PDB file of C-alpha atoms in Angstrom:
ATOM      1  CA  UNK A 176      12.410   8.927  -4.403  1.00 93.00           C
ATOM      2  CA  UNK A 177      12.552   9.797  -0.755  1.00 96.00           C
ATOM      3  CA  UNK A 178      14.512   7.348   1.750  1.00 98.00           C
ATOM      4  CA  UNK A 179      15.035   7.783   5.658  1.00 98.00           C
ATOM      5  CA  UNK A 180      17.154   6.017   7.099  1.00 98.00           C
ATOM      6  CA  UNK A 181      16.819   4.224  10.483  1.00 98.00           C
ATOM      7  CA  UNK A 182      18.124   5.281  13.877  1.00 97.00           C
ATOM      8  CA  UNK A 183      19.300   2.121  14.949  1.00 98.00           C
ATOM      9  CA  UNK A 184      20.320  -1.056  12.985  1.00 98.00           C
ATOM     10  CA  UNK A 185      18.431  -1.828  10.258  1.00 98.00           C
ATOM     11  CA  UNK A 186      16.757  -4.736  10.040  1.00 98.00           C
ATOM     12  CA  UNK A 187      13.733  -4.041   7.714  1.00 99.00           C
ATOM     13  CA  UNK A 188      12.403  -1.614   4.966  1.00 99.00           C
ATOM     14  CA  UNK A 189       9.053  -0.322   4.156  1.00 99.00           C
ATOM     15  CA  UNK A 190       8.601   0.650   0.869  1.00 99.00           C
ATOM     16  CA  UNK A 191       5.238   2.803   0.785  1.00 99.00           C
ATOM     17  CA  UNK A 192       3.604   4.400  -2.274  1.00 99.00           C
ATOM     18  CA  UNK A 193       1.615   7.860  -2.324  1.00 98.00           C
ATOM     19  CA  UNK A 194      -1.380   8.525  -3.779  1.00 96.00           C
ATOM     20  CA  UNK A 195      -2.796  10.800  -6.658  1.00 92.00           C
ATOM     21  CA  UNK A 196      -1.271  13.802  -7.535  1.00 91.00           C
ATOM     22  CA  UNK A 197       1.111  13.635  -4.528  1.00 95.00           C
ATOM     23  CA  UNK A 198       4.808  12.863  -4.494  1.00 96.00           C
ATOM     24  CA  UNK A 199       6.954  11.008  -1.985  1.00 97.00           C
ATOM     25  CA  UNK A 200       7.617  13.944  -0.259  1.00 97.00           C
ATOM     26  CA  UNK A 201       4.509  15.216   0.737  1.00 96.00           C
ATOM     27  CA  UNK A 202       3.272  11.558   1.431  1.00 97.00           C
ATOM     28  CA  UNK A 203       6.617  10.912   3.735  1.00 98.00           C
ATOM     29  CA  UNK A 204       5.968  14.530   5.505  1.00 97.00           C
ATOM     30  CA  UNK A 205       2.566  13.883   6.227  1.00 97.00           C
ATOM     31  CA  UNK A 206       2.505  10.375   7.269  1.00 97.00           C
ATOM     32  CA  UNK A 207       5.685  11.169   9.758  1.00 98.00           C
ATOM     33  CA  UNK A 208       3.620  14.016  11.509  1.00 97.00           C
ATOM     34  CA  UNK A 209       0.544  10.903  12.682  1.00 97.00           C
ATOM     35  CA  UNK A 210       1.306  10.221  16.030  1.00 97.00           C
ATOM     36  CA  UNK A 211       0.175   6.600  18.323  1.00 98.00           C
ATOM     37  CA  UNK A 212      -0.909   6.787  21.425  1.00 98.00           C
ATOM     38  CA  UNK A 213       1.822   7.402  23.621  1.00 98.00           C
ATOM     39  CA  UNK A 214       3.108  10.374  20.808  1.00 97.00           C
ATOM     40  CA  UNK A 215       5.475   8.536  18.872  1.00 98.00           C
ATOM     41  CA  UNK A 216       5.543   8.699  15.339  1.00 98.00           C
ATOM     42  CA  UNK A 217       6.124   5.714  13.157  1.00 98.00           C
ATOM     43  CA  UNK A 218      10.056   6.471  12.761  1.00 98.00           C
ATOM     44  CA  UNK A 219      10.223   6.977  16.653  1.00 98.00           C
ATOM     45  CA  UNK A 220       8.162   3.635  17.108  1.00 98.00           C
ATOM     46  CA  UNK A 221      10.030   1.467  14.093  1.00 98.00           C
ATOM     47  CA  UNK A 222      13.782   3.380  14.621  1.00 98.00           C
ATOM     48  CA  UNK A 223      15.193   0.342  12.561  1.00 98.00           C
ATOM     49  CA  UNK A 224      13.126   0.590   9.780  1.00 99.00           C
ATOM     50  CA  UNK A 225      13.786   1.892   6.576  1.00 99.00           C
ATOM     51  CA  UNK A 226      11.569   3.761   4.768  1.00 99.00           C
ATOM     52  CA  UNK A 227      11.764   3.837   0.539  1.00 99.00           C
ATOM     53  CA  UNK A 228       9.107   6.468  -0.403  1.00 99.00           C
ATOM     54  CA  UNK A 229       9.279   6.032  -4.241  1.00 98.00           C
ATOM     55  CA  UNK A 230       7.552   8.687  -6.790  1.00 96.00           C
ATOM     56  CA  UNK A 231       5.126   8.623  -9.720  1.00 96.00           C
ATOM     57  CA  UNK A 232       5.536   9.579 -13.011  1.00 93.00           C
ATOM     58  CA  UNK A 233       4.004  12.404 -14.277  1.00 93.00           C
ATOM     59  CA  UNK A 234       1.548  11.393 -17.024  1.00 86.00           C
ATOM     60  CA  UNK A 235      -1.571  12.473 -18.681  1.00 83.00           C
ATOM     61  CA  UNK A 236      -4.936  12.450 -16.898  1.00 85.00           C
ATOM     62  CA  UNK A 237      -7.248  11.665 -19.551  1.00 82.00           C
ATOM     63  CA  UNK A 238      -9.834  13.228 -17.206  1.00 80.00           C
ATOM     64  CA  UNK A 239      -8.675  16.079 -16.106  1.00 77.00           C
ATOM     65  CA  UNK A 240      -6.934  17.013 -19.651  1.00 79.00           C
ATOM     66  CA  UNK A 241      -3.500  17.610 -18.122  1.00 84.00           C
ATOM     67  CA  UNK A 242      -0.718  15.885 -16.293  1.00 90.00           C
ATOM     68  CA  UNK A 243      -0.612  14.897 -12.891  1.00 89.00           C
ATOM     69  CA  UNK A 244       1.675  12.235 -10.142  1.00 90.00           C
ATOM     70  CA  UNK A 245      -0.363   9.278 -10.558  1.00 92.00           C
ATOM     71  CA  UNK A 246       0.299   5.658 -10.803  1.00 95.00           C
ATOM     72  CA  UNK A 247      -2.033   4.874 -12.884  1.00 92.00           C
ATOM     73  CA  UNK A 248      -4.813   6.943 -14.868  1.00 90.00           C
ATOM     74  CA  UNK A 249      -7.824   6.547 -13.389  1.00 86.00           C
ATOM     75  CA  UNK A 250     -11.305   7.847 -14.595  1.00 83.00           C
ATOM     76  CA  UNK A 251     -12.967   8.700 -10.926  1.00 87.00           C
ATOM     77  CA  UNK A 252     -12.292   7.806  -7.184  1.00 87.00           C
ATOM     78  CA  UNK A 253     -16.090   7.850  -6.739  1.00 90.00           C
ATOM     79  CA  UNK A 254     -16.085   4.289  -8.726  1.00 93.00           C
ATOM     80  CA  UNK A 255     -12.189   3.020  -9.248  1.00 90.00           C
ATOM     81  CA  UNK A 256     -13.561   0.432 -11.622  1.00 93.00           C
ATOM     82  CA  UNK A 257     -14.770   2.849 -14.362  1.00 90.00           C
ATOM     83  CA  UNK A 258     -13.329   2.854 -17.219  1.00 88.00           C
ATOM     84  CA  UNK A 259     -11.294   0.036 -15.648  1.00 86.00           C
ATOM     85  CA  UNK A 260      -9.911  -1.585 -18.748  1.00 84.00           C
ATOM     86  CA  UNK A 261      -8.194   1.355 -20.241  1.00 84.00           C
ATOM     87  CA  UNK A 262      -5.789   1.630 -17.061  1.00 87.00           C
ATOM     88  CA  UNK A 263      -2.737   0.514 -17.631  1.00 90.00           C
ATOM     89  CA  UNK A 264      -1.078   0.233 -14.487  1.00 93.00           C
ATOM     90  CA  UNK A 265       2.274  -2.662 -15.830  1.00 95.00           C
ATOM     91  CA  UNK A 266       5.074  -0.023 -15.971  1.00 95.00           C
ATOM     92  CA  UNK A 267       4.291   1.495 -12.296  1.00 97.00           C
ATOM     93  CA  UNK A 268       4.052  -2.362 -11.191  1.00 97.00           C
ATOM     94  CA  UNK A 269       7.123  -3.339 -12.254  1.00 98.00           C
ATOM     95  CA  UNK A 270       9.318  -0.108 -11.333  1.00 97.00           C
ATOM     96  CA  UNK A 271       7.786  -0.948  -7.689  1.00 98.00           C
ATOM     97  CA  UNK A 272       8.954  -4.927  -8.188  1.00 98.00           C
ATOM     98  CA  UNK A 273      12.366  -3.299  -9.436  1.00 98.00           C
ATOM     99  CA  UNK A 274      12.480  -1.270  -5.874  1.00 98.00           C
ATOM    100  CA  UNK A 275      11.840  -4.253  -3.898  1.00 98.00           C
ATOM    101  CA  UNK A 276      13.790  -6.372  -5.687  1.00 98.00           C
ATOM    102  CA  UNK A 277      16.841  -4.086  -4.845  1.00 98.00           C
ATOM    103  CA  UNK A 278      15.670  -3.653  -0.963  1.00 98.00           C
ATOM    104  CA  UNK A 279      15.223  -7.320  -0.662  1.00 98.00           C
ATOM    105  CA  UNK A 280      19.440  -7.913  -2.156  1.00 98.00           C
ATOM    106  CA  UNK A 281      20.230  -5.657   0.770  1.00 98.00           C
ATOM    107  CA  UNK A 282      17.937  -7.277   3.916  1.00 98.00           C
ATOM    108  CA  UNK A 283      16.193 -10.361   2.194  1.00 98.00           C
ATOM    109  CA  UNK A 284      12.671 -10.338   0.449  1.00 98.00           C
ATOM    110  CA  UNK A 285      11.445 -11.438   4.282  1.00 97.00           C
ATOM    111  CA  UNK A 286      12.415  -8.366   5.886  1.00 98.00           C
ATOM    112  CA  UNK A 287      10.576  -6.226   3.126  1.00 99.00           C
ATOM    113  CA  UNK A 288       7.488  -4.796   3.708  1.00 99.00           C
ATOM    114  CA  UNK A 289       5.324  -3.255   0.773  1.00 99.00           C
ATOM    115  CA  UNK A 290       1.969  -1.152   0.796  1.00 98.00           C
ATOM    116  CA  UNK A 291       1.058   2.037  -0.124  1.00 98.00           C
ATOM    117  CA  UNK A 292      -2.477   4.936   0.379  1.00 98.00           C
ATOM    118  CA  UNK A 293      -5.054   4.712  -2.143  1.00 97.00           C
ATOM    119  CA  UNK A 294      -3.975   4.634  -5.965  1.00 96.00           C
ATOM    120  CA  UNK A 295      -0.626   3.773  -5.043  1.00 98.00           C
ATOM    121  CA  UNK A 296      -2.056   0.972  -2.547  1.00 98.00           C
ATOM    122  CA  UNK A 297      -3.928  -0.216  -5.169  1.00 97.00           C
ATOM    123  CA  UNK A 298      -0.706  -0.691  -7.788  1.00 98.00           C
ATOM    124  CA  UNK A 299       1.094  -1.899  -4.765  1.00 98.00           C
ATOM    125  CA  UNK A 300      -1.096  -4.914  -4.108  1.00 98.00           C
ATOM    126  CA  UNK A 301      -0.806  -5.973  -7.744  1.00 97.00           C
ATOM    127  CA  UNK A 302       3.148  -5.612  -7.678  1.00 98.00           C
ATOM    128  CA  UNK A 303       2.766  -7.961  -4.317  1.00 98.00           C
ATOM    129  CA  UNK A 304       0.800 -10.464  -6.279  1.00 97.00           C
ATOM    130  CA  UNK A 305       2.129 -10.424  -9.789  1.00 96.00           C
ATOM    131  CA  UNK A 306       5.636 -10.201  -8.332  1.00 96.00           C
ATOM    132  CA  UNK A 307       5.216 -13.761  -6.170  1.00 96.00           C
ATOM    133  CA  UNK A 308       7.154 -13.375  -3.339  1.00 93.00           C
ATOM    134  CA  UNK A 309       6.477 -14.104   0.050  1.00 97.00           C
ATOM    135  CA  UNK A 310       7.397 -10.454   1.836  1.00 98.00           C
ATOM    136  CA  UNK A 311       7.648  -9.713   5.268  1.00 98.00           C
ATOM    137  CA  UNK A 312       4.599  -8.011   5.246  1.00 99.00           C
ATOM    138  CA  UNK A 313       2.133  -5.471   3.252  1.00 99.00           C
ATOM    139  CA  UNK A 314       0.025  -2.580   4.727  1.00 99.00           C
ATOM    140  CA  UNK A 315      -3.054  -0.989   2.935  1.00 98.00           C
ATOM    141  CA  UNK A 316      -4.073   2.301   3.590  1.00 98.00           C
ATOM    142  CA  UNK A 317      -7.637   3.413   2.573  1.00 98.00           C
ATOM    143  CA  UNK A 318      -7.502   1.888  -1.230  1.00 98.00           C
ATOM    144  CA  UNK A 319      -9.231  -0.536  -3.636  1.00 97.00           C
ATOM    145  CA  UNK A 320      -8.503  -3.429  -5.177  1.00 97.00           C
ATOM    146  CA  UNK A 321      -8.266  -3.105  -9.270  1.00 96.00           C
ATOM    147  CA  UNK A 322      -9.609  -5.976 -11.714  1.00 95.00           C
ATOM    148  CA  UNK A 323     -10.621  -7.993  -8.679  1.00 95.00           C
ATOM    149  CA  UNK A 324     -12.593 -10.452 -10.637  1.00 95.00           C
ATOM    150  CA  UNK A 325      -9.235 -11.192 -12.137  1.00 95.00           C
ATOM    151  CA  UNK A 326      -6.979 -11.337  -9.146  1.00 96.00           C
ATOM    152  CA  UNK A 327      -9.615 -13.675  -7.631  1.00 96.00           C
ATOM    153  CA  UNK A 328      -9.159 -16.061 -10.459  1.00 96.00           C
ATOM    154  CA  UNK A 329      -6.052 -15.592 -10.026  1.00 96.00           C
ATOM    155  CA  UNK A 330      -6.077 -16.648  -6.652  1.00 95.00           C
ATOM    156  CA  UNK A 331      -7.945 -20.002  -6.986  1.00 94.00           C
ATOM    157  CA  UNK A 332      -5.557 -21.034  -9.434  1.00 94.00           C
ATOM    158  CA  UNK A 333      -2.807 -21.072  -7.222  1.00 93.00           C
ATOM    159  CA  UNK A 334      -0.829 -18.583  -9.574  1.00 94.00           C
ATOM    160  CA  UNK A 335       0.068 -16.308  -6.455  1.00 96.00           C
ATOM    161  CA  UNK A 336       1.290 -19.130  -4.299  1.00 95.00           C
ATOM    162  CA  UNK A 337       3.956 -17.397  -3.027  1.00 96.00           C
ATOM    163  CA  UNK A 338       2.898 -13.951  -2.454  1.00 97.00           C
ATOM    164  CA  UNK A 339      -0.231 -15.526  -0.436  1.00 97.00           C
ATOM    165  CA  UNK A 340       1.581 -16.209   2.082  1.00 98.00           C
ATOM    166  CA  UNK A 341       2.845 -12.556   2.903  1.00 98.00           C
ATOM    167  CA  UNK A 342       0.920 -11.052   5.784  1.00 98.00           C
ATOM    168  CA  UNK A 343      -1.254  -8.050   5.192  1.00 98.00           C
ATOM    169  CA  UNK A 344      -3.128  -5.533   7.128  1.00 98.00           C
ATOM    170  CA  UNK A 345      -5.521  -3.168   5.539  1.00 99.00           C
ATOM    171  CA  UNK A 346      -6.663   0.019   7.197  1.00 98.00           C
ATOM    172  CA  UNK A 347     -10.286   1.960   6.017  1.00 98.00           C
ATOM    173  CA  UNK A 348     -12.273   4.402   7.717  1.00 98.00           C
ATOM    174  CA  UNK A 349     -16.283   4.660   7.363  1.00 97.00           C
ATOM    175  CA  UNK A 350     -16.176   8.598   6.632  1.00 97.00           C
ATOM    176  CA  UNK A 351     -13.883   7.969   3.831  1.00 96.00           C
ATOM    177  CA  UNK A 352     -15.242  10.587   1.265  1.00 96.00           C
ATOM    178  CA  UNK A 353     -12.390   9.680  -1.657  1.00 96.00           C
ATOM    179  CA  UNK A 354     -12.632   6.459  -2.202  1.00 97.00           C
ATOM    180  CA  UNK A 355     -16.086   4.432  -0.506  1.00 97.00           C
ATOM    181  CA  UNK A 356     -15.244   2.034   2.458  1.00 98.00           C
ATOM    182  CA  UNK A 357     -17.222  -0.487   0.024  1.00 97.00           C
ATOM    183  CA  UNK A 358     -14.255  -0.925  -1.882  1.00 97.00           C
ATOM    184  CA  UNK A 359     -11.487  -1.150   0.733  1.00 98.00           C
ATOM    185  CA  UNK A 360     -14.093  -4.415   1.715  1.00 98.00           C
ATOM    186  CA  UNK A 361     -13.980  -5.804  -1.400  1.00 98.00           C
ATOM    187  CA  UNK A 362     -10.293  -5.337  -1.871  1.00 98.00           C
ATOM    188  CA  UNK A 363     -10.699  -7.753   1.445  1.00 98.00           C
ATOM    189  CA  UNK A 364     -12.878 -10.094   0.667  1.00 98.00           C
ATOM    190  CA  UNK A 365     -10.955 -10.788  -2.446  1.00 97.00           C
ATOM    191  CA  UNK A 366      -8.177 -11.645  -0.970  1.00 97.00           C
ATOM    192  CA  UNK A 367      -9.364 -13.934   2.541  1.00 96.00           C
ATOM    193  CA  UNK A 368     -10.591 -16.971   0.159  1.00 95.00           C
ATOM    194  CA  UNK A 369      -7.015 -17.234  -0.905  1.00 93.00           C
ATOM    195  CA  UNK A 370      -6.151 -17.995   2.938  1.00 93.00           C
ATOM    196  CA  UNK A 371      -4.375 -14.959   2.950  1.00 95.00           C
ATOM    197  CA  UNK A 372      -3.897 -13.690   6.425  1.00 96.00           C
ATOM    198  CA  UNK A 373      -5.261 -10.441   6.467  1.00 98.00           C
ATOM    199  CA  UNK A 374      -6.107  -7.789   8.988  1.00 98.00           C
ATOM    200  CA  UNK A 375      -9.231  -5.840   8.204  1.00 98.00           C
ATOM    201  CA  UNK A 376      -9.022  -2.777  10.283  1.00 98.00           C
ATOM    202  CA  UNK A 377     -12.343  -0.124  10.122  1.00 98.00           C
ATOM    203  CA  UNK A 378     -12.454   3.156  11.824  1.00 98.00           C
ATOM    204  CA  UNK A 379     -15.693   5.392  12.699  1.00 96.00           C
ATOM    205  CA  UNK A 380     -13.274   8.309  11.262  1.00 96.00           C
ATOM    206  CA  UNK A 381      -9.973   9.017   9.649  1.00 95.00           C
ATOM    207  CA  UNK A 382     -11.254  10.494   6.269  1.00 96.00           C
ATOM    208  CA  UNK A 383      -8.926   9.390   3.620  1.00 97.00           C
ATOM    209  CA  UNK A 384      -6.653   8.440   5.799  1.00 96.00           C
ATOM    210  CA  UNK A 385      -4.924   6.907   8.656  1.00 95.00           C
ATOM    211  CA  UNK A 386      -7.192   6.971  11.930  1.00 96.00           C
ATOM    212  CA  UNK A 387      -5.133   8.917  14.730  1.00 95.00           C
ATOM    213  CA  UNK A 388      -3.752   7.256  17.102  1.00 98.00           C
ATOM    214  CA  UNK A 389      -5.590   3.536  16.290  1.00 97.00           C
ATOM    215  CA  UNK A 390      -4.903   3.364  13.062  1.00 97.00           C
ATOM    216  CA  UNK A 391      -1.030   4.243  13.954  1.00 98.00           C
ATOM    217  CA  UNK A 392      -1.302   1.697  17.023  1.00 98.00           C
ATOM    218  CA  UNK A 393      -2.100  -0.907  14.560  1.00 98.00           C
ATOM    219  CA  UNK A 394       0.468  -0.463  12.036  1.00 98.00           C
ATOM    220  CA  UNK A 395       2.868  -0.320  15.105  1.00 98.00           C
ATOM    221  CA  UNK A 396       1.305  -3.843  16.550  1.00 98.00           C
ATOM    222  CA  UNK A 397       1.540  -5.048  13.310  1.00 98.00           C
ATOM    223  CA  UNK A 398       4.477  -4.701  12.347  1.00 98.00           C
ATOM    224  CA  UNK A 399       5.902  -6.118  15.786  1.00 97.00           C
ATOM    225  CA  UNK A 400       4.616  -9.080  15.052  1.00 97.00           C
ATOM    226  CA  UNK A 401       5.861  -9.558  11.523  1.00 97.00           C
ATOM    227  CA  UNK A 402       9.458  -8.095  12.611  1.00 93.00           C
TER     228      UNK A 402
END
């Protein structure tokens, strides 16, 4: 796990998961270098945030017939839902419910913020949801939603009633060649029925990843107005 620890009082933490076959370091390192508008990084713009940076496990990628850093085994990012049923994402959920359940003893689950990039965006929504507590916020970075015809089930039940009421922002660019903007929408449209209040942000560019410097305006903006 990598932490860093604010520059001024701390008053929230962001607990952000990588994606496949990276680690919290690289993820952390890369993410730190993406600059807003006026040249600040996220630590420079948020200097009393915390920011939890947790791991995967190594395990075996059925796949690619080794072992990589993933959160989940997953057949192919050109269709996340393949195969969907054999993915057993339950221990990776609740070692990120374990993480914020620790964070949230130390500021309170409303000055935690949760999200994640792709894969571990896509386990982090579930621990949001599964986990049913209202968080300060949650930021998506270019990812899916998996079993959505469950979650949205789910939804209309009223089993997440909690957890609906967390704020969340989602970030996708059109030029995304990992995983197809078509998903980030329906990770979107599955959750706006529920009357969660979500932020659907597209970019023209960004690849698989955060659109410099909108995309870091936005997660800036956003998270001055949940703070």
């Amino acid at each position: 796990m990598e932490v860093h620890h604010p520059t001024a009082p701390h008053t929230h933490t962001i607990i952000f998961l990588h994606g496949r076959d990276s680690t919290a370091e690289q993820f952390a390192s890369e993410l730190f270098e993406s600059q807003a508008t006026d040249e600040r990084t996220l630590p420079e713009a948020l200097p009393g945030v915390k920011w939890v940076f947790p791991t995967a496990e190594v395990i075996p990628s059925k796949r690619f017939s080794g072992e990589m850093s993933q959160w989940l085994d997953m057949h192919t990012t050109e269709d996340p839902h393949e195969l969907e049923a054999e993915q057993d994402m339950s221990a990776s959920v609740k070692r990120i419910q374990d993480i914020v359940a620790a964070e949230a003893a130390i500021v309170g689950a409303d000055k935690v913020i949760l999200g994640g990039i792709s894969q571990g965006c896509a386990v982090a929504i579930h621990a949001l949801l599964s986990g049913n507590l209202r968080l300060s916020g949650f930021i998506g970075l270019p990812s899916w939603l998996p079993r959505p015809k469950d979650v949205s089930r789910e939804l209309s039940a009223g089993v997440y009633d909690q957890a609906v009421k967390t704020p969340v922002t989602l970030y996708h660019s059109e030029d995304d060649e990992v995983i197809d903007i078509r998903f980030g929408t329906e990770l979107n449209d599955t959750l706006v029925p529920s009357g969660m209040q979500v932020q659907w942000c597209v970019y023209p560019d960004g690849r698989h990843w955060i659109n410099e410097p909108r995309g870091v305006d936005d997660i800036v903006a956003f998270m001055s107005r949940i703070m």
